[in-house]
């Protein structure tokens, strides 16, 4: 963000190729999303221009996402979605389930980080 503000220009190369040689599981992805949620809080604390931030780093947007997440992913629903996602892992294409589940973990990571900060 700071480099962009100083004039760094990032360019997208659609022909670029990247290879990843690590196994990503649903469990490791959920943990990664929780860390990303906590990182969003830190980013939001460091950057003054809030309009430049992703929604989870902006308190006004993140609080709305948190409220929706608490309603939609109450414990019984979360348990069901996690188990469906685990069942589908390596068996079926279940992108939409994974997207919502990983968003939940990103929001939950933000929530946990904020709670720990206020203790």
PDB file of C-alpha atoms in Angstrom:
ATOM      1  CA  UNK A   1       0.000   0.000   0.000  1.00  0.00           C
ATOM      2  CA  UNK A   2       2.779   2.420   0.953  1.00  0.00           C
ATOM      3  CA  UNK A   3       4.726   1.617  -2.223  1.00  0.00           C
ATOM      4  CA  UNK A   4       1.632   2.166  -4.346  1.00  0.00           C
ATOM      5  CA  UNK A   5       1.144   5.548  -2.689  1.00  0.00           C
ATOM      6  CA  UNK A   6       4.745   6.402  -3.657  1.00  0.00           C
ATOM      7  CA  UNK A   7       4.093   5.562  -7.303  1.00  0.00           C
ATOM      8  CA  UNK A   8       4.811   1.838  -7.627  1.00  0.00           C
ATOM      9  CA  UNK A   9       2.873   0.443 -10.548  1.00  0.00           C
ATOM     10  CA  UNK A  10       1.804  -3.191 -10.478  1.00  0.00           C
ATOM     11  CA  UNK A  11       1.124  -4.878 -13.784  1.00  0.00           C
ATOM     12  CA  UNK A  12      -0.899  -7.987 -14.457  1.00  0.00           C
ATOM     13  CA  UNK A  13       0.623 -10.556 -16.803  1.00  0.00           C
ATOM     14  CA  UNK A  14      -2.010 -13.055 -17.892  1.00  0.00           C
ATOM     15  CA  UNK A  15       0.710 -15.310 -19.334  1.00  0.00           C
ATOM     16  CA  UNK A  16       2.652 -15.590 -16.076  1.00  0.00           C
ATOM     17  CA  UNK A  17       2.824 -19.090 -14.595  1.00  0.00           C
ATOM     18  CA  UNK A  18       3.328 -20.009 -10.947  1.00  0.00           C
ATOM     19  CA  UNK A  19       3.851 -23.459  -9.498  1.00  0.00           C
ATOM     20  CA  UNK A  20       2.885 -24.386  -5.957  1.00  0.00           C
ATOM     21  CA  UNK A  21       4.315 -27.570  -4.541  1.00  0.00           C
ATOM     22  CA  UNK A  22       2.510 -27.663  -1.236  1.00  0.00           C
ATOM     23  CA  UNK A  23      -0.649 -29.504  -0.381  1.00  0.00           C
ATOM     24  CA  UNK A  24      -3.512 -27.268   0.670  1.00  0.00           C
ATOM     25  CA  UNK A  25      -6.261 -28.894   2.670  1.00  0.00           C
ATOM     26  CA  UNK A  26      -9.570 -27.496   3.786  1.00  0.00           C
ATOM     27  CA  UNK A  27      -8.254 -27.428   7.354  1.00  0.00           C
ATOM     28  CA  UNK A  28      -5.093 -25.486   6.402  1.00  0.00           C
ATOM     29  CA  UNK A  29      -7.185 -23.077   4.312  1.00  0.00           C
ATOM     30  CA  UNK A  30      -9.509 -22.387   7.255  1.00  0.00           C
ATOM     31  CA  UNK A  31      -6.514 -21.565   9.468  1.00  0.00           C
ATOM     32  CA  UNK A  32      -5.041 -19.331   6.771  1.00  0.00           C
ATOM     33  CA  UNK A  33      -8.327 -17.429   6.483  1.00  0.00           C
ATOM     34  CA  UNK A  34      -8.413 -16.864  10.254  1.00  0.00           C
ATOM     35  CA  UNK A  35      -4.925 -15.317  10.034  1.00  0.00           C
ATOM     36  CA  UNK A  36      -6.073 -13.167   7.111  1.00  0.00           C
ATOM     37  CA  UNK A  37      -8.978 -11.897   9.206  1.00  0.00           C
ATOM     38  CA  UNK A  38      -6.595 -10.876  11.988  1.00  0.00           C
ATOM     39  CA  UNK A  39      -4.281  -9.258   9.434  1.00  0.00           C
ATOM     40  CA  UNK A  40      -7.195  -7.215   8.083  1.00  0.00           C
ATOM     41  CA  UNK A  41      -7.597  -5.607  11.510  1.00  0.00           C
ATOM     42  CA  UNK A  42      -3.902  -4.690  11.644  1.00  0.00           C
ATOM     43  CA  UNK A  43      -4.051  -3.306   8.110  1.00  0.00           C
ATOM     44  CA  UNK A  44      -7.115  -1.241   9.018  1.00  0.00           C
ATOM     45  CA  UNK A  45      -5.285   0.206  12.034  1.00  0.00           C
ATOM     46  CA  UNK A  46      -2.272   1.235   9.953  1.00  0.00           C
ATOM     47  CA  UNK A  47      -3.918   2.771   6.888  1.00  0.00           C
ATOM     48  CA  UNK A  48      -5.669   6.101   7.151  1.00  0.00           C
ATOM     49  CA  UNK A  49      -7.370   6.086   3.728  1.00  0.00           C
ATOM     50  CA  UNK A  50     -10.118   3.613   4.587  1.00  0.00           C
ATOM     51  CA  UNK A  51     -11.651   3.707   1.092  1.00  0.00           C
ATOM     52  CA  UNK A  52      -8.517   1.945  -0.209  1.00  0.00           C
ATOM     53  CA  UNK A  53      -9.031  -1.023   2.100  1.00  0.00           C
ATOM     54  CA  UNK A  54     -10.772  -4.332   1.425  1.00  0.00           C
ATOM     55  CA  UNK A  55     -14.171  -4.647   3.179  1.00  0.00           C
ATOM     56  CA  UNK A  56     -12.897  -6.801   6.047  1.00  0.00           C
ATOM     57  CA  UNK A  57     -10.320  -4.143   6.986  1.00  0.00           C
ATOM     58  CA  UNK A  58     -12.944  -1.380   7.116  1.00  0.00           C
ATOM     59  CA  UNK A  59     -14.882  -1.303  10.367  1.00  0.00           C
ATOM     60  CA  UNK A  60     -18.105  -0.089   8.746  1.00  0.00           C
ATOM     61  CA  UNK A  61     -18.168  -2.971   6.243  1.00  0.00           C
ATOM     62  CA  UNK A  62     -16.589  -5.583   8.516  1.00  0.00           C
ATOM     63  CA  UNK A  63     -19.145  -5.045  11.272  1.00  0.00           C
ATOM     64  CA  UNK A  64     -21.971  -5.697   8.798  1.00  0.00           C
ATOM     65  CA  UNK A  65     -20.207  -8.830   7.526  1.00  0.00           C
ATOM     66  CA  UNK A  66     -19.683  -9.964  11.123  1.00  0.00           C
ATOM     67  CA  UNK A  67     -23.383  -9.566  11.922  1.00  0.00           C
ATOM     68  CA  UNK A  68     -24.439 -11.518   8.820  1.00  0.00           C
ATOM     69  CA  UNK A  69     -21.837 -14.193   9.593  1.00  0.00           C
ATOM     70  CA  UNK A  70     -23.116 -14.625  13.156  1.00  0.00           C
ATOM     71  CA  UNK A  71     -26.677 -15.071  11.887  1.00  0.00           C
ATOM     72  CA  UNK A  72     -25.894 -17.380   8.969  1.00  0.00           C
ATOM     73  CA  UNK A  73     -23.110 -19.422  10.538  1.00  0.00           C
ATOM     74  CA  UNK A  74     -24.598 -20.121  13.929  1.00  0.00           C
ATOM     75  CA  UNK A  75     -22.959 -23.204  15.535  1.00  0.00           C
ATOM     76  CA  UNK A  76     -25.323 -25.883  14.133  1.00  0.00           C
ATOM     77  CA  UNK A  77     -25.163 -24.445  10.607  1.00  0.00           C
ATOM     78  CA  UNK A  78     -21.375 -24.094  10.803  1.00  0.00           C
ATOM     79  CA  UNK A  79     -21.070 -27.710  11.936  1.00  0.00           C
ATOM     80  CA  UNK A  80     -23.178 -28.878   8.977  1.00  0.00           C
ATOM     81  CA  UNK A  81     -21.337 -26.769   6.402  1.00  0.00           C
ATOM     82  CA  UNK A  82     -17.920 -27.872   7.704  1.00  0.00           C
ATOM     83  CA  UNK A  83     -18.893 -31.513   7.525  1.00  0.00           C
ATOM     84  CA  UNK A  84     -20.351 -31.157   4.032  1.00  0.00           C
ATOM     85  CA  UNK A  85     -17.163 -29.387   2.913  1.00  0.00           C
ATOM     86  CA  UNK A  86     -14.975 -32.075   4.496  1.00  0.00           C
ATOM     87  CA  UNK A  87     -17.038 -34.774   2.795  1.00  0.00           C
ATOM     88  CA  UNK A  88     -16.724 -32.998  -0.560  1.00  0.00           C
ATOM     89  CA  UNK A  89     -12.984 -32.413  -0.201  1.00  0.00           C
ATOM     90  CA  UNK A  90     -11.151 -34.491  -2.816  1.00  0.00           C
ATOM     91  CA  UNK A  91     -14.486 -35.920  -4.059  1.00  0.00           C
ATOM     92  CA  UNK A  92     -16.604 -33.199  -5.621  1.00  0.00           C
ATOM     93  CA  UNK A  93     -16.405 -29.687  -6.908  1.00  0.00           C
ATOM     94  CA  UNK A  94     -17.860 -27.637  -4.070  1.00  0.00           C
ATOM     95  CA  UNK A  95     -16.421 -24.181  -4.671  1.00  0.00           C
ATOM     96  CA  UNK A  96     -19.421 -22.266  -3.337  1.00  0.00           C
ATOM     97  CA  UNK A  97     -19.379 -24.194  -0.053  1.00  0.00           C
ATOM     98  CA  UNK A  98     -15.649 -23.576   0.344  1.00  0.00           C
ATOM     99  CA  UNK A  99     -15.972 -19.871  -0.476  1.00  0.00           C
ATOM    100  CA  UNK A 100     -18.604 -19.269   2.202  1.00  0.00           C
ATOM    101  CA  UNK A 101     -16.846 -21.432   4.757  1.00  0.00           C
ATOM    102  CA  UNK A 102     -13.494 -19.716   4.183  1.00  0.00           C
ATOM    103  CA  UNK A 103     -15.133 -16.282   4.352  1.00  0.00           C
ATOM    104  CA  UNK A 104     -16.581 -17.333   7.707  1.00  0.00           C
ATOM    105  CA  UNK A 105     -13.106 -18.234   8.970  1.00  0.00           C
ATOM    106  CA  UNK A 106     -11.700 -14.918   7.750  1.00  0.00           C
ATOM    107  CA  UNK A 107     -14.442 -13.050   9.632  1.00  0.00           C
ATOM    108  CA  UNK A 108     -14.026 -15.287  12.693  1.00  0.00           C
ATOM    109  CA  UNK A 109     -10.266 -14.623  12.693  1.00  0.00           C
ATOM    110  CA  UNK A 110     -10.934 -10.894  12.646  1.00  0.00           C
ATOM    111  CA  UNK A 111     -13.480 -11.274  15.458  1.00  0.00           C
ATOM    112  CA  UNK A 112     -11.070 -13.325  17.593  1.00  0.00           C
ATOM    113  CA  UNK A 113      -8.216 -10.871  17.050  1.00  0.00           C
ATOM    114  CA  UNK A 114     -10.404  -7.913  18.047  1.00  0.00           C
ATOM    115  CA  UNK A 115     -11.601  -9.755  21.144  1.00  0.00           C
ATOM    116  CA  UNK A 116      -8.017 -10.543  22.195  1.00  0.00           C
ATOM    117  CA  UNK A 117      -6.995  -6.907  21.654  1.00  0.00           C
ATOM    118  CA  UNK A 118      -9.655  -5.632  24.033  1.00  0.00           C
ATOM    119  CA  UNK A 119      -8.719  -8.007  26.862  1.00  0.00           C
TER     120      UNK A 119
END
